[in-house]
PDB file of C-alpha atoms in Angstrom:
ATOM      1  CA  UNK A  21      -0.369  -0.134   0.242  1.00 52.00           C
ATOM      2  CA  UNK A  22       1.571   3.455  -0.770  1.00 55.00           C
ATOM      3  CA  UNK A  23       0.986   5.899   1.511  1.00 54.00           C
ATOM      4  CA  UNK A  24      -0.859   9.223   0.013  1.00 53.00           C
ATOM      5  CA  UNK A  25       0.271  12.340   1.819  1.00 48.00           C
ATOM      6  CA  UNK A  26      -1.070  15.938   2.614  1.00 66.00           C
ATOM      7  CA  UNK A  27       1.813  17.420   3.501  1.00 83.00           C
ATOM      8  CA  UNK A  28       5.529  16.851   1.895  1.00 90.00           C
ATOM      9  CA  UNK A  29       8.145  14.621   3.580  1.00 92.00           C
ATOM     10  CA  UNK A  30      11.181  15.792   4.835  1.00 94.00           C
ATOM     11  CA  UNK A  31      13.079  13.931   2.469  1.00 96.00           C
ATOM     12  CA  UNK A  32      16.525  15.237   3.479  1.00 95.00           C
ATOM     13  CA  UNK A  33      15.750  14.358   7.166  1.00 94.00           C
ATOM     14  CA  UNK A  34      14.788  10.903   6.131  1.00 94.00           C
ATOM     15  CA  UNK A  35      17.239   9.996   3.854  1.00 95.00           C
ATOM     16  CA  UNK A  36      20.491  11.391   6.363  1.00 93.00           C
ATOM     17  CA  UNK A  37      18.682   9.468   9.264  1.00 92.00           C
ATOM     18  CA  UNK A  38      21.370   7.621  11.194  1.00 91.00           C
ATOM     19  CA  UNK A  39      18.805   5.215  12.991  1.00 93.00           C
ATOM     20  CA  UNK A  40      17.606   2.116  11.343  1.00 92.00           C
ATOM     21  CA  UNK A  41      15.119   2.453   8.082  1.00 93.00           C
ATOM     22  CA  UNK A  42      11.792   1.156   9.459  1.00 94.00           C
ATOM     23  CA  UNK A  43       8.998  -0.202   7.289  1.00 94.00           C
ATOM     24  CA  UNK A  44       7.291   3.336   7.949  1.00 95.00           C
ATOM     25  CA  UNK A  45       9.792   5.564   6.746  1.00 96.00           C
ATOM     26  CA  UNK A  46       9.738   3.278   3.462  1.00 96.00           C
ATOM     27  CA  UNK A  47       6.230   4.009   3.675  1.00 95.00           C
ATOM     28  CA  UNK A  48       6.879   7.792   3.909  1.00 95.00           C
ATOM     29  CA  UNK A  49       9.258   7.618   0.692  1.00 96.00           C
ATOM     30  CA  UNK A  50       6.902   5.827  -1.215  1.00 95.00           C
ATOM     31  CA  UNK A  51       4.381   8.701  -0.491  1.00 93.00           C
ATOM     32  CA  UNK A  52       7.006  11.107  -0.923  1.00 94.00           C
ATOM     33  CA  UNK A  53       8.048   9.475  -4.927  1.00 95.00           C
ATOM     34  CA  UNK A  54       4.214   9.556  -5.210  1.00 92.00           C
ATOM     35  CA  UNK A  55       3.042  12.437  -4.378  1.00 91.00           C
ATOM     36  CA  UNK A  56       5.476  14.488  -6.573  1.00 92.00           C
ATOM     37  CA  UNK A  57       8.433  14.292  -4.645  1.00 95.00           C
ATOM     38  CA  UNK A  58      10.967  11.816  -6.584  1.00 95.00           C
ATOM     39  CA  UNK A  59      13.321  14.277  -7.402  1.00 96.00           C
ATOM     40  CA  UNK A  60      14.087  15.198  -4.079  1.00 96.00           C
ATOM     41  CA  UNK A  61      14.408  11.180  -3.071  1.00 97.00           C
ATOM     42  CA  UNK A  62      16.294  10.527  -5.887  1.00 97.00           C
ATOM     43  CA  UNK A  63      18.997  13.346  -5.386  1.00 97.00           C
ATOM     44  CA  UNK A  64      19.361  12.477  -1.763  1.00 96.00           C
ATOM     45  CA  UNK A  65      19.950   8.487  -2.845  1.00 96.00           C
ATOM     46  CA  UNK A  66      22.626   9.918  -5.306  1.00 96.00           C
ATOM     47  CA  UNK A  67      24.252  11.673  -2.568  1.00 95.00           C
ATOM     48  CA  UNK A  68      24.160   8.848  -0.041  1.00 94.00           C
ATOM     49  CA  UNK A  69      25.536   6.683  -3.165  1.00 94.00           C
ATOM     50  CA  UNK A  70      28.370   8.912  -3.250  1.00 94.00           C
ATOM     51  CA  UNK A  71      29.363   8.815  -0.154  1.00 92.00           C
ATOM     52  CA  UNK A  72      29.252   4.606  -0.137  1.00 88.00           C
ATOM     53  CA  UNK A  73      31.217   4.777  -3.181  1.00 88.00           C
ATOM     54  CA  UNK A  74      34.041   6.730  -1.320  1.00 92.00           C
ATOM     55  CA  UNK A  75      34.269   3.955   1.102  1.00 88.00           C
ATOM     56  CA  UNK A  76      31.470   5.232   3.631  1.00 85.00           C
ATOM     57  CA  UNK A  77      30.706   1.374   5.406  1.00 86.00           C
ATOM     58  CA  UNK A  78      27.265   2.707   6.794  1.00 88.00           C
ATOM     59  CA  UNK A  79      24.883  -0.227   6.543  1.00 92.00           C
ATOM     60  CA  UNK A  80      22.211   2.140   7.703  1.00 93.00           C
ATOM     61  CA  UNK A  81      23.036   4.648   4.357  1.00 93.00           C
ATOM     62  CA  UNK A  82      23.608   1.561   2.179  1.00 95.00           C
ATOM     63  CA  UNK A  83      20.115   0.358   2.969  1.00 96.00           C
ATOM     64  CA  UNK A  84      18.328   3.865   2.493  1.00 96.00           C
ATOM     65  CA  UNK A  85      20.314   3.929  -0.927  1.00 96.00           C
ATOM     66  CA  UNK A  86      19.578   0.692  -1.984  1.00 97.00           C
ATOM     67  CA  UNK A  87      15.470   1.074  -1.037  1.00 98.00           C
ATOM     68  CA  UNK A  88      15.574   4.303  -2.181  1.00 97.00           C
ATOM     69  CA  UNK A  89      16.534   3.076  -5.536  1.00 98.00           C
ATOM     70  CA  UNK A  90      14.188   0.213  -5.832  1.00 98.00           C
ATOM     71  CA  UNK A  91      11.464   2.781  -5.085  1.00 98.00           C
ATOM     72  CA  UNK A  92      12.503   4.790  -7.733  1.00 97.00           C
ATOM     73  CA  UNK A  93      12.711   1.768  -9.953  1.00 97.00           C
ATOM     74  CA  UNK A  94      16.219   1.226 -10.288  1.00 97.00           C
ATOM     75  CA  UNK A  95      16.045  -2.451  -9.553  1.00 96.00           C
ATOM     76  CA  UNK A  96      19.664  -3.601 -10.942  1.00 97.00           C
ATOM     77  CA  UNK A  97      21.131  -0.619  -8.924  1.00 96.00           C
ATOM     78  CA  UNK A  98      18.747  -1.241  -5.953  1.00 97.00           C
ATOM     79  CA  UNK A  99      20.054  -4.993  -5.943  1.00 97.00           C
ATOM     80  CA  UNK A 100      24.128  -4.369  -6.165  1.00 95.00           C
ATOM     81  CA  UNK A 101      23.665  -1.975  -2.892  1.00 95.00           C
ATOM     82  CA  UNK A 102      21.605  -4.120  -0.884  1.00 96.00           C
ATOM     83  CA  UNK A 103      23.657  -7.402  -1.976  1.00 95.00           C
ATOM     84  CA  UNK A 104      26.403  -5.833   0.283  1.00 93.00           C
ATOM     85  CA  UNK A 105      24.550  -5.807   3.293  1.00 94.00           C
ATOM     86  CA  UNK A 106      24.495  -8.859   5.878  1.00 89.00           C
ATOM     87  CA  UNK A 107      22.137  -9.599   8.566  1.00 93.00           C
ATOM     88  CA  UNK A 108      19.286  -7.228   7.629  1.00 96.00           C
ATOM     89  CA  UNK A 109      15.766  -7.908   7.106  1.00 97.00           C
ATOM     90  CA  UNK A 110      14.470  -5.184   5.612  1.00 97.00           C
ATOM     91  CA  UNK A 111      17.489  -5.221   3.211  1.00 97.00           C
ATOM     92  CA  UNK A 112      16.685  -8.592   2.255  1.00 98.00           C
ATOM     93  CA  UNK A 113      13.261  -8.150   1.467  1.00 98.00           C
ATOM     94  CA  UNK A 114      14.002  -4.955  -0.830  1.00 98.00           C
ATOM     95  CA  UNK A 115      17.225  -7.136  -2.419  1.00 98.00           C
ATOM     96  CA  UNK A 116      14.390 -10.188  -3.018  1.00 98.00           C
ATOM     97  CA  UNK A 117      11.929  -7.234  -4.534  1.00 98.00           C
ATOM     98  CA  UNK A 118      14.476  -6.140  -7.119  1.00 98.00           C
ATOM     99  CA  UNK A 119      15.340  -9.714  -7.886  1.00 98.00           C
ATOM    100  CA  UNK A 120      11.740 -10.559  -8.741  1.00 98.00           C
ATOM    101  CA  UNK A 121      11.582  -7.610 -10.869  1.00 97.00           C
ATOM    102  CA  UNK A 122      14.749  -9.094 -12.760  1.00 97.00           C
ATOM    103  CA  UNK A 123      13.255 -12.633 -13.208  1.00 97.00           C
ATOM    104  CA  UNK A 124      15.801 -14.119 -10.621  1.00 97.00           C
ATOM    105  CA  UNK A 125      13.669 -16.259  -8.860  1.00 97.00           C
ATOM    106  CA  UNK A 126      16.032 -18.434  -7.128  1.00 96.00           C
ATOM    107  CA  UNK A 127      18.125 -15.805  -5.716  1.00 97.00           C
ATOM    108  CA  UNK A 128      14.908 -13.775  -5.022  1.00 97.00           C
ATOM    109  CA  UNK A 129      13.792 -16.984  -2.749  1.00 97.00           C
ATOM    110  CA  UNK A 130      17.056 -17.140  -0.548  1.00 97.00           C
ATOM    111  CA  UNK A 131      16.817 -12.991  -0.347  1.00 98.00           C
ATOM    112  CA  UNK A 132      12.958 -13.473   1.078  1.00 97.00           C
ATOM    113  CA  UNK A 133      14.055 -16.275   3.400  1.00 96.00           C
ATOM    114  CA  UNK A 134      17.283 -14.231   4.713  1.00 97.00           C
ATOM    115  CA  UNK A 135      14.340 -11.659   5.041  1.00 97.00           C
ATOM    116  CA  UNK A 136      12.384 -13.415   7.468  1.00 96.00           C
ATOM    117  CA  UNK A 137      15.745 -14.882   9.450  1.00 97.00           C
ATOM    118  CA  UNK A 138      16.839 -11.484  10.332  1.00 97.00           C
ATOM    119  CA  UNK A 139      14.060  -9.305  11.655  1.00 95.00           C
ATOM    120  CA  UNK A 140      11.253  -8.675   8.306  1.00 96.00           C
ATOM    121  CA  UNK A 141       7.806  -9.904   9.108  1.00 96.00           C
ATOM    122  CA  UNK A 142       8.087 -13.475   8.570  1.00 96.00           C
ATOM    123  CA  UNK A 143       4.614 -14.171   7.400  1.00 96.00           C
ATOM    124  CA  UNK A 144       4.976 -11.265   4.656  1.00 96.00           C
ATOM    125  CA  UNK A 145       9.042 -12.757   3.811  1.00 96.00           C
ATOM    126  CA  UNK A 146       7.254 -15.908   3.465  1.00 96.00           C
ATOM    127  CA  UNK A 147       4.601 -15.052   1.448  1.00 96.00           C
ATOM    128  CA  UNK A 148       6.903 -13.027  -0.631  1.00 97.00           C
ATOM    129  CA  UNK A 149       9.083 -16.095  -1.258  1.00 96.00           C
ATOM    130  CA  UNK A 150       6.142 -18.336  -1.964  1.00 96.00           C
ATOM    131  CA  UNK A 151       4.990 -15.648  -4.878  1.00 96.00           C
ATOM    132  CA  UNK A 152       8.962 -16.151  -6.245  1.00 96.00           C
ATOM    133  CA  UNK A 153       8.717 -19.794  -5.963  1.00 96.00           C
ATOM    134  CA  UNK A 154       5.531 -19.649  -8.295  1.00 95.00           C
ATOM    135  CA  UNK A 155       7.054 -17.004 -10.363  1.00 95.00           C
ATOM    136  CA  UNK A 156      10.117 -19.192 -11.012  1.00 94.00           C
ATOM    137  CA  UNK A 157       7.267 -21.693 -12.468  1.00 94.00           C
ATOM    138  CA  UNK A 158       7.250 -24.548  -9.255  1.00 93.00           C
ATOM    139  CA  UNK A 159       3.666 -24.205  -8.256  1.00 89.00           C
ATOM    140  CA  UNK A 160       3.652 -27.640  -5.988  1.00 91.00           C
ATOM    141  CA  UNK A 161       6.640 -26.150  -3.581  1.00 92.00           C
ATOM    142  CA  UNK A 162       4.887 -22.670  -3.545  1.00 91.00           C
ATOM    143  CA  UNK A 163       1.824 -24.327  -2.479  1.00 91.00           C
ATOM    144  CA  UNK A 164       3.572 -26.328  -0.007  1.00 92.00           C
ATOM    145  CA  UNK A 165       5.388 -23.372   1.692  1.00 88.00           C
ATOM    146  CA  UNK A 166       2.334 -21.870   2.053  1.00 88.00           C
ATOM    147  CA  UNK A 167       0.824 -24.854   4.076  1.00 87.00           C
TER     148      UNK A 167
END
């Protein structure tokens, strides 16, 4: 579900934050993009991406960059960034989403499984994992996952 906002999101504060990104933060980014602030999100994502490329090892920044690029429709870039982050359920989930978008279903299945193991909502991770299995053509296995 995409958030609909009446007031603009403070994209800079959201993207430059130092606390781990939450699903509420992701919804705010979705809302910002849906309500005409995609340029701001893109600018902040590129600023943070530059920091990460220059050697900033902050997983918090990398998660923000990867998810922002995913939300902006840049799945390949998102997957590359998020694939370097370990033990982060949110990062693994959005990496899985990016992989599904690129029809790399076996990798997406692993990413969704990792998401569930590393703090992301287990039910949502399992549903998306089953979706990736199904998209990969294994309907019986997808059904078995959901039992």
